[in-house]
Amino acid sequence: NAGVTQTPKFQVLKTGQSMTLQCAQDMNHEYMSWYRQDPGMGLRLIHYSVGAGITDQGEVPNGYNVSRSTTEDFPLRLLSAAPSQTSVYFCASSYRTMNTGELFFGEGSRLTVL
Amino acid sequence: GNSVTQMEGPVTLSEEAFLTINCTYTATGYPSLFWYVQYPGEGLQLLLKATKADDKGSNKGFEATYRKETTSFHLEKGSVQVSDSAVYFCALITAGGTSYGKLTFGQGTILTVHP
C-alpha cells in the first residue's frame, strides 16, 4: 500500500518564487492536513480539510494556500516563498471521525528558501 | 488553549539502558494522549495512545500511563535498542465533533542509542 505520498522530497527555492507541494493518499481518508516541522517547535498545523471542497486554516496558515478538489489529493501552495518558510513539511490523513487521534503521515518534503 | 511540553533533548543512552521521556500537558476538556515516533528519513507514526485517565498505552516494549492528577504521559522502556534511535513526539487531542485531527504536538525529543 502506498499510504500517503508526498512530492517532491527536496526543493530549493529563491525568495519570491512559487511552488506546490503535492500530497496524495490512497486510503480513502476524508481528513487531510499539512504540518510544518521546525527544530524545537514540534509540528504545527498549517491547513486541513475534512472532505473534498472543504478546507480550513490551522495554527500557521499565512503564506500558504490549499484546495481539495478530490478525496485523494491535497496540494499545498506557496505563492511567494520567504526564508521563514524553510522547513520540513508533512502531509497527514485520517478517517473523518478523528477523535482517535491517529494520523498517517507522508515521508516529508524538505524545503529551503534562499 | 492546549499545549504539550516534553523534556529537553537530545537523550543519549547505551543499549539495554532504561528510558524515560517526560511529557506534561495543558488542555481544555478531557484529552486523549499519544506518542508518535519519527525514524530517520521517515514520517511520524503512532507508537501508543491512551484515551482516559489511568489508561496505559503500550507497544514495542514502550509504555506510557495517562496521569490526570499530574497532567503527565511519560514514555518509558525498560531496555532500549539501537533501533529505537528516533525522534519521539508527545501529542494530545481534545474530544469533540470538530476536532478532526487537530493534534497538538510537543517539540520532540531526539533519542540516540549507542551499542
PDB file of C-alpha atoms in Angstrom:
ATOM      1  CA  ASN A   1       0.000   0.000   0.000  1.00  0.00           C
ATOM      2  CA  ALA A   2       1.313   3.456  -0.900  1.00  0.00           C
ATOM      3  CA  GLY A   3      -0.360   5.268   2.044  1.00  0.00           C
ATOM      4  CA  VAL A   4       0.431   8.996   1.981  1.00  0.00           C
ATOM      5  CA  THR A   5       2.755  10.095  -0.823  1.00  0.00           C
ATOM      6  CA  GLN A   6       4.455  13.493  -0.898  1.00  0.00           C
ATOM      7  CA  THR A   7       6.425  15.072  -3.716  1.00  0.00           C
ATOM      8  CA  PRO A   8       8.990  16.452  -4.049  1.00  0.00           C
ATOM      9  CA  LYS A   9      11.134  15.184  -1.186  1.00  0.00           C
ATOM     10  CA  PHE A  10      13.582  18.070  -1.506  1.00  0.00           C
ATOM     11  CA  GLN A  11      13.241  21.533  -3.031  1.00  0.00           C
ATOM     12  CA  VAL A  12      15.316  24.696  -3.053  1.00  0.00           C
ATOM     13  CA  LEU A  13      13.593  27.983  -3.919  1.00  0.00           C
ATOM     14  CA  LYS A  14      14.625  31.586  -4.184  1.00  0.00           C
ATOM     15  CA  THR A  15      12.736  34.241  -2.258  1.00  0.00           C
ATOM     16  CA  GLY A  16       9.588  35.217  -4.130  1.00  0.00           C
ATOM     17  CA  GLN A  17       9.266  32.035  -6.171  1.00  0.00           C
ATOM     18  CA  SER A  18       6.125  29.943  -6.018  1.00  0.00           C
ATOM     19  CA  MET A  19       5.705  26.214  -5.841  1.00  0.00           C
ATOM     20  CA  THR A  20       3.280  23.452  -4.932  1.00  0.00           C
ATOM     21  CA  LEU A  21       3.910  20.552  -2.609  1.00  0.00           C
ATOM     22  CA  GLN A  22       1.879  17.558  -3.672  1.00  0.00           C
ATOM     23  CA  CYS A  23       0.152  15.118  -1.351  1.00  0.00           C
ATOM     24  CA  ALA A  24      -1.890  12.076  -2.295  1.00  0.00           C
ATOM     25  CA  GLN A  25      -3.386   9.272  -0.223  1.00  0.00           C
ATOM     26  CA  ASP A  26      -4.943   6.016  -1.332  1.00  0.00           C
ATOM     27  CA  MET A  27      -6.743   5.063   1.887  1.00  0.00           C
ATOM     28  CA  ASN A  28      -9.990   6.905   1.118  1.00  0.00           C
ATOM     29  CA  HIS A  29      -9.426   9.149   4.128  1.00  0.00           C
ATOM     30  CA  GLU A  30     -11.717  12.135   4.343  1.00  0.00           C
ATOM     31  CA  TYR A  31      -9.427  14.169   6.576  1.00  0.00           C
ATOM     32  CA  MET A  32      -6.113  15.552   5.268  1.00  0.00           C
ATOM     33  CA  SER A  33      -3.750  18.099   6.724  1.00  0.00           C
ATOM     34  CA  TRP A  34      -0.411  19.845   6.317  1.00  0.00           C
ATOM     35  CA  TYR A  35       2.081  20.379   9.126  1.00  0.00           C
ATOM     36  CA  ARG A  36       5.431  22.069   9.223  1.00  0.00           C
ATOM     37  CA  GLN A  37       8.225  20.810  11.446  1.00  0.00           C
ATOM     38  CA  ASP A  38      10.815  23.212  12.784  1.00  0.00           C
ATOM     39  CA  PRO A  39      13.625  22.490  15.274  1.00  0.00           C
ATOM     40  CA  GLY A  40      12.489  22.860  18.860  1.00  0.00           C
ATOM     41  CA  MET A  41       8.897  23.621  17.858  1.00  0.00           C
ATOM     42  CA  GLY A  42       7.414  20.248  17.081  1.00  0.00           C
ATOM     43  CA  LEU A  43       4.768  20.107  14.383  1.00  0.00           C
ATOM     44  CA  ARG A  44       2.419  22.984  13.685  1.00  0.00           C
ATOM     45  CA  LEU A  45      -0.781  22.686  11.686  1.00  0.00           C
ATOM     46  CA  ILE A  46      -0.925  24.838   8.545  1.00  0.00           C
ATOM     47  CA  HIS A  47      -4.214  23.886   6.847  1.00  0.00           C
ATOM     48  CA  TYR A  48      -6.584  20.983   6.947  1.00  0.00           C
ATOM     49  CA  SER A  49      -9.533  19.551   5.067  1.00  0.00           C
ATOM     50  CA  VAL A  50     -12.400  17.348   6.219  1.00  0.00           C
ATOM     51  CA  GLY A  51     -13.504  16.403   2.731  1.00  0.00           C
ATOM     52  CA  ALA A  52     -13.484  17.385  -0.930  1.00  0.00           C
ATOM     53  CA  GLY A  53     -14.311  21.061  -1.320  1.00  0.00           C
ATOM     54  CA  ILE A  54     -13.827  21.850   2.383  1.00  0.00           C
ATOM     55  CA  THR A  55     -10.676  23.430   3.802  1.00  0.00           C
ATOM     56  CA  ASP A  56      -9.822  25.446   6.891  1.00  0.00           C
ATOM     57  CA  GLN A  57      -6.885  27.189   8.495  1.00  0.00           C
ATOM     58  CA  GLY A  58      -4.702  25.730  11.171  1.00  0.00           C
ATOM     59  CA  GLU A  59      -2.272  27.394  13.521  1.00  0.00           C
ATOM     60  CA  VAL A  60       0.153  28.900  10.965  1.00  0.00           C
ATOM     61  CA  PRO A  61      -1.711  29.439   7.648  1.00  0.00           C
ATOM     62  CA  ASN A  62      -0.133  32.690   6.447  1.00  0.00           C
ATOM     63  CA  GLY A  63       1.758  32.383   3.173  1.00  0.00           C
ATOM     64  CA  TYR A  64       0.114  29.089   2.208  1.00  0.00           C
ATOM     65  CA  ASN A  65      -2.923  28.135   0.155  1.00  0.00           C
ATOM     66  CA  VAL A  66      -4.678  24.797  -0.195  1.00  0.00           C
ATOM     67  CA  SER A  67      -7.517  23.287  -2.158  1.00  0.00           C
ATOM     68  CA  ARG A  68      -9.237  19.906  -2.082  1.00  0.00           C
ATOM     69  CA  SER A  69     -10.878  19.019  -5.374  1.00  0.00           C
ATOM     70  CA  THR A  70     -10.703  15.246  -4.831  1.00  0.00           C
ATOM     71  CA  THR A  71     -10.641  12.946  -1.822  1.00  0.00           C
ATOM     72  CA  GLU A  72      -7.164  11.705  -2.754  1.00  0.00           C
ATOM     73  CA  ASP A  73      -5.218  14.939  -3.269  1.00  0.00           C
ATOM     74  CA  PHE A  74      -4.403  17.893  -1.050  1.00  0.00           C
ATOM     75  CA  PRO A  75      -1.735  20.194  -2.537  1.00  0.00           C
ATOM     76  CA  LEU A  76      -0.058  22.969  -0.561  1.00  0.00           C
ATOM     77  CA  ARG A  77       0.858  26.123  -2.466  1.00  0.00           C
ATOM     78  CA  LEU A  78       3.454  28.707  -1.563  1.00  0.00           C
ATOM     79  CA  LEU A  79       2.617  31.800  -3.588  1.00  0.00           C
ATOM     80  CA  SER A  80       5.721  33.861  -2.802  1.00  0.00           C
ATOM     81  CA  ALA A  81       8.305  31.911  -0.848  1.00  0.00           C
ATOM     82  CA  ALA A  82      10.104  33.525   2.084  1.00  0.00           C
ATOM     83  CA  PRO A  83      13.144  32.303   4.059  1.00  0.00           C
ATOM     84  CA  SER A  84      10.847  31.853   7.088  1.00  0.00           C
ATOM     85  CA  GLN A  85       9.147  29.057   5.153  1.00  0.00           C
ATOM     86  CA  THR A  86      12.303  26.963   5.175  1.00  0.00           C
ATOM     87  CA  SER A  87      11.084  23.844   6.946  1.00  0.00           C
ATOM     88  CA  VAL A  88      10.124  20.213   6.618  1.00  0.00           C
ATOM     89  CA  TYR A  89       6.527  19.774   5.550  1.00  0.00           C
ATOM     90  CA  PHE A  90       4.395  16.769   6.355  1.00  0.00           C
ATOM     91  CA  CYS A  91       1.079  15.774   4.892  1.00  0.00           C
ATOM     92  CA  ALA A  92      -1.140  13.580   7.044  1.00  0.00           C
ATOM     93  CA  SER A  93      -4.517  11.921   6.657  1.00  0.00           C
ATOM     94  CA  SER A  94      -7.078  10.055   8.697  1.00  0.00           C
ATOM     95  CA  TYR A  95     -10.651   8.874   8.789  1.00  0.00           C
ATOM     96  CA  ARG A  96     -13.205  11.608   9.346  1.00  0.00           C
ATOM     97  CA  THR A  97     -14.076  10.543  12.854  1.00  0.00           C
ATOM     98  CA  MET A  98     -10.674  11.576  14.063  1.00  0.00           C
ATOM     99  CA  ASN A  99     -11.130  11.600  17.771  1.00  0.00           C
ATOM    100  CA  THR A 100      -8.895   8.539  17.874  1.00  0.00           C
ATOM    101  CA  GLY A 101      -6.012  10.867  17.076  1.00  0.00           C
ATOM    102  CA  GLU A 102      -4.264   8.521  14.681  1.00  0.00           C
ATOM    103  CA  LEU A 103      -2.817  10.348  11.716  1.00  0.00           C
ATOM    104  CA  PHE A 104      -0.993   8.676   8.829  1.00  0.00           C
ATOM    105  CA  PHE A 105       1.974  10.730   7.711  1.00  0.00           C
ATOM    106  CA  GLY A 106       3.896  11.039   4.492  1.00  0.00           C
ATOM    107  CA  GLU A 107       7.700  10.961   4.480  1.00  0.00           C
ATOM    108  CA  GLY A 108       8.022  14.718   4.361  1.00  0.00           C
ATOM    109  CA  SER A 109       9.212  17.401   1.952  1.00  0.00           C
ATOM    110  CA  ARG A 110      12.283  19.417   2.898  1.00  0.00           C
ATOM    111  CA  LEU A 111      12.054  22.968   1.559  1.00  0.00           C
ATOM    112  CA  THR A 112      14.854  25.525   1.612  1.00  0.00           C
ATOM    113  CA  VAL A 113      14.169  29.127   0.661  1.00  0.00           C
ATOM    114  CA  LEU A 114      17.236  31.206  -0.103  1.00  0.00           C
TER     115      LEU A 114
ATOM    116  CA  GLY B   1      -5.520  26.538  24.702  1.00  0.00           C
ATOM    117  CA  ASN B   2      -3.837  23.165  24.529  1.00  0.00           C
ATOM    118  CA  SER B   3      -0.110  22.705  24.939  1.00  0.00           C
ATOM    119  CA  VAL B   4       2.381  19.875  25.348  1.00  0.00           C
ATOM    120  CA  THR B   5       5.806  20.139  26.948  1.00  0.00           C
ATOM    121  CA  GLN B   6       8.466  17.462  26.559  1.00  0.00           C
ATOM    122  CA  MET B   7      11.786  17.070  28.274  1.00  0.00           C
ATOM    123  CA  GLU B   8      14.702  18.736  26.585  1.00  0.00           C
ATOM    124  CA  GLY B   9      16.850  16.537  24.413  1.00  0.00           C
ATOM    125  CA  PRO B  10      18.806  15.083  22.954  1.00  0.00           C
ATOM    126  CA  VAL B  11      18.883  11.930  25.044  1.00  0.00           C
ATOM    127  CA  THR B  12      21.828   9.578  24.569  1.00  0.00           C
ATOM    128  CA  LEU B  13      21.780   6.085  26.068  1.00  0.00           C
ATOM    129  CA  SER B  14      23.668   2.843  25.828  1.00  0.00           C
ATOM    130  CA  GLU B  15      21.903  -0.249  24.556  1.00  0.00           C
ATOM    131  CA  GLU B  16      19.791  -2.004  27.243  1.00  0.00           C
ATOM    132  CA  ALA B  17      19.509   1.151  29.364  1.00  0.00           C
ATOM    133  CA  PHE B  18      16.203   2.320  30.830  1.00  0.00           C
ATOM    134  CA  LEU B  19      14.455   5.126  29.018  1.00  0.00           C
ATOM    135  CA  THR B  20      12.148   7.842  30.321  1.00  0.00           C
ATOM    136  CA  ILE B  21      10.978  10.782  28.248  1.00  0.00           C
ATOM    137  CA  ASN B  22       8.835  13.191  30.227  1.00  0.00           C
ATOM    138  CA  CYS B  23       5.699  14.756  28.825  1.00  0.00           C
ATOM    139  CA  THR B  24       3.261  17.112  30.537  1.00  0.00           C
ATOM    140  CA  TYR B  25       0.257  18.807  29.068  1.00  0.00           C
ATOM    141  CA  THR B  26      -2.293  21.559  29.457  1.00  0.00           C
ATOM    142  CA  ALA B  27      -5.685  21.026  27.888  1.00  0.00           C
ATOM    143  CA  THR B  28      -9.282  22.146  27.990  1.00  0.00           C
ATOM    144  CA  GLY B  29     -11.687  19.286  28.413  1.00  0.00           C
ATOM    145  CA  TYR B  30     -10.573  15.668  28.559  1.00  0.00           C
ATOM    146  CA  PRO B  31      -7.755  14.952  26.140  1.00  0.00           C
ATOM    147  CA  SER B  32      -6.596  11.741  24.551  1.00  0.00           C
ATOM    148  CA  LEU B  33      -2.818  11.385  24.670  1.00  0.00           C
ATOM    149  CA  PHE B  34      -0.384   9.953  22.162  1.00  0.00           C
ATOM    150  CA  TRP B  35       3.233   9.212  21.491  1.00  0.00           C
ATOM    151  CA  TYR B  36       4.415   9.379  17.911  1.00  0.00           C
ATOM    152  CA  VAL B  37       7.835   8.245  16.692  1.00  0.00           C
ATOM    153  CA  GLN B  38       9.806   9.506  13.712  1.00  0.00           C
ATOM    154  CA  TYR B  39      12.609   7.280  12.471  1.00  0.00           C
ATOM    155  CA  PRO B  40      15.368   8.887  10.373  1.00  0.00           C
ATOM    156  CA  GLY B  41      14.148   9.927   6.948  1.00  0.00           C
ATOM    157  CA  GLU B  42      10.551   8.899   7.624  1.00  0.00           C
ATOM    158  CA  GLY B  43       7.258  10.472   8.579  1.00  0.00           C
ATOM    159  CA  LEU B  44       5.731  10.192  12.027  1.00  0.00           C
ATOM    160  CA  GLN B  45       3.897   7.053  13.051  1.00  0.00           C
ATOM    161  CA  LEU B  46       1.701   6.369  16.037  1.00  0.00           C
ATOM    162  CA  LEU B  47       3.549   4.493  18.775  1.00  0.00           C
ATOM    163  CA  LEU B  48       0.900   4.281  21.502  1.00  0.00           C
ATOM    164  CA  LYS B  49      -2.083   6.079  22.918  1.00  0.00           C
ATOM    165  CA  ALA B  50      -4.316   6.405  25.970  1.00  0.00           C
ATOM    166  CA  THR B  51      -7.796   7.870  25.901  1.00  0.00           C
ATOM    167  CA  LYS B  52      -8.738   8.278  29.566  1.00  0.00           C
ATOM    168  CA  ALA B  53      -7.187   8.750  32.984  1.00  0.00           C
ATOM    169  CA  ASP B  54      -5.155   5.814  34.333  1.00  0.00           C
ATOM    170  CA  ASP B  55      -5.098   4.076  30.937  1.00  0.00           C
ATOM    171  CA  LYS B  56      -1.742   2.599  29.975  1.00  0.00           C
ATOM    172  CA  GLY B  57      -0.748   2.578  26.330  1.00  0.00           C
ATOM    173  CA  SER B  58       1.884   0.090  25.209  1.00  0.00           C
ATOM    174  CA  ASN B  59       3.598  -1.006  22.016  1.00  0.00           C
ATOM    175  CA  LYS B  60       7.011  -2.424  21.005  1.00  0.00           C
ATOM    176  CA  GLY B  61       8.117  -2.511  24.670  1.00  0.00           C
ATOM    177  CA  PHE B  62       7.249   1.151  25.238  1.00  0.00           C
ATOM    178  CA  GLU B  63       4.671   2.178  27.835  1.00  0.00           C
ATOM    179  CA  ALA B  64       3.022   5.385  28.992  1.00  0.00           C
ATOM    180  CA  THR B  65       0.344   5.943  31.639  1.00  0.00           C
ATOM    181  CA  TYR B  66      -2.212   8.733  31.469  1.00  0.00           C
ATOM    182  CA  ARG B  67      -1.878  10.582  34.808  1.00  0.00           C
ATOM    183  CA  LYS B  68      -4.643  13.138  35.134  1.00  0.00           C
ATOM    184  CA  GLU B  69      -3.586  14.299  38.601  1.00  0.00           C
ATOM    185  CA  THR B  70      -0.127  15.292  37.362  1.00  0.00           C
ATOM    186  CA  THR B  71      -1.201  16.035  33.760  1.00  0.00           C
ATOM    187  CA  SER B  72       1.566  13.764  32.525  1.00  0.00           C
ATOM    188  CA  PHE B  73       2.124  10.992  29.985  1.00  0.00           C
ATOM    189  CA  HIS B  74       5.752   9.923  30.369  1.00  0.00           C
ATOM    190  CA  LEU B  75       7.188   7.423  27.894  1.00  0.00           C
ATOM    191  CA  GLU B  76       9.221   4.506  29.286  1.00  0.00           C
ATOM    192  CA  LYS B  77      11.073   1.478  28.002  1.00  0.00           C
ATOM    193  CA  GLY B  78      12.956  -0.973  30.153  1.00  0.00           C
ATOM    194  CA  SER B  79      15.742  -1.845  27.715  1.00  0.00           C
ATOM    195  CA  VAL B  80      16.386   0.288  24.655  1.00  0.00           C
ATOM    196  CA  GLN B  81      17.925  -0.935  21.423  1.00  0.00           C
ATOM    197  CA  VAL B  82      19.943   0.851  18.760  1.00  0.00           C
ATOM    198  CA  SER B  83      16.887   0.557  16.506  1.00  0.00           C
ATOM    199  CA  ASP B  84      14.928   2.773  18.942  1.00  0.00           C
ATOM    200  CA  SER B  85      17.022   5.779  17.894  1.00  0.00           C
ATOM    201  CA  ALA B  86      14.450   8.269  16.633  1.00  0.00           C
ATOM    202  CA  VAL B  87      12.588  11.446  17.497  1.00  0.00           C
ATOM    203  CA  TYR B  88       9.668  10.990  19.893  1.00  0.00           C
ATOM    204  CA  PHE B  89       6.700  13.341  19.993  1.00  0.00           C
ATOM    205  CA  CYS B  90       4.068  13.589  22.696  1.00  0.00           C
ATOM    206  CA  ALA B  91       0.707  14.842  21.456  1.00  0.00           C
ATOM    207  CA  LEU B  92      -2.875  15.360  22.531  1.00  0.00           C
ATOM    208  CA  ILE B  93      -6.299  15.867  21.082  1.00  0.00           C
ATOM    209  CA  THR B  94      -9.396  17.028  22.883  1.00  0.00           C
ATOM    210  CA  ALA B  95     -12.549  15.145  22.093  1.00  0.00           C
ATOM    211  CA  GLY B  96     -15.307  16.820  20.198  1.00  0.00           C
ATOM    212  CA  GLY B  97     -17.114  16.697  16.897  1.00  0.00           C
ATOM    213  CA  THR B  98     -14.874  19.276  15.273  1.00  0.00           C
ATOM    214  CA  SER B  99     -11.513  18.003  16.495  1.00  0.00           C
ATOM    215  CA  TYR B 100     -10.758  16.425  13.121  1.00  0.00           C
ATOM    216  CA  GLY B 101      -7.188  15.643  13.841  1.00  0.00           C
ATOM    217  CA  LYS B 102      -6.048  18.910  15.347  1.00  0.00           C
ATOM    218  CA  LEU B 103      -3.337  17.238  17.283  1.00  0.00           C
ATOM    219  CA  THR B 104      -1.195  19.450  19.465  1.00  0.00           C
ATOM    220  CA  PHE B 105       2.426  18.232  19.458  1.00  0.00           C
ATOM    221  CA  GLY B 106       5.285  18.701  21.829  1.00  0.00           C
ATOM    222  CA  GLN B 107       8.627  19.862  20.477  1.00  0.00           C
ATOM    223  CA  GLY B 108      10.039  16.363  20.096  1.00  0.00           C
ATOM    224  CA  THR B 109      12.871  14.562  21.894  1.00  0.00           C
ATOM    225  CA  ILE B 110      15.783  13.102  19.963  1.00  0.00           C
ATOM    226  CA  LEU B 111      16.882   9.708  21.285  1.00  0.00           C
ATOM    227  CA  THR B 112      20.204   8.189  20.271  1.00  0.00           C
ATOM    228  CA  VAL B 113      21.109   4.696  21.459  1.00  0.00           C
ATOM    229  CA  HIS B 114      24.713   3.516  21.188  1.00  0.00           C
ATOM    230  CA  PRO B 115      25.778  -0.153  21.036  1.00  0.00           C
TER     231      PRO B 115
END
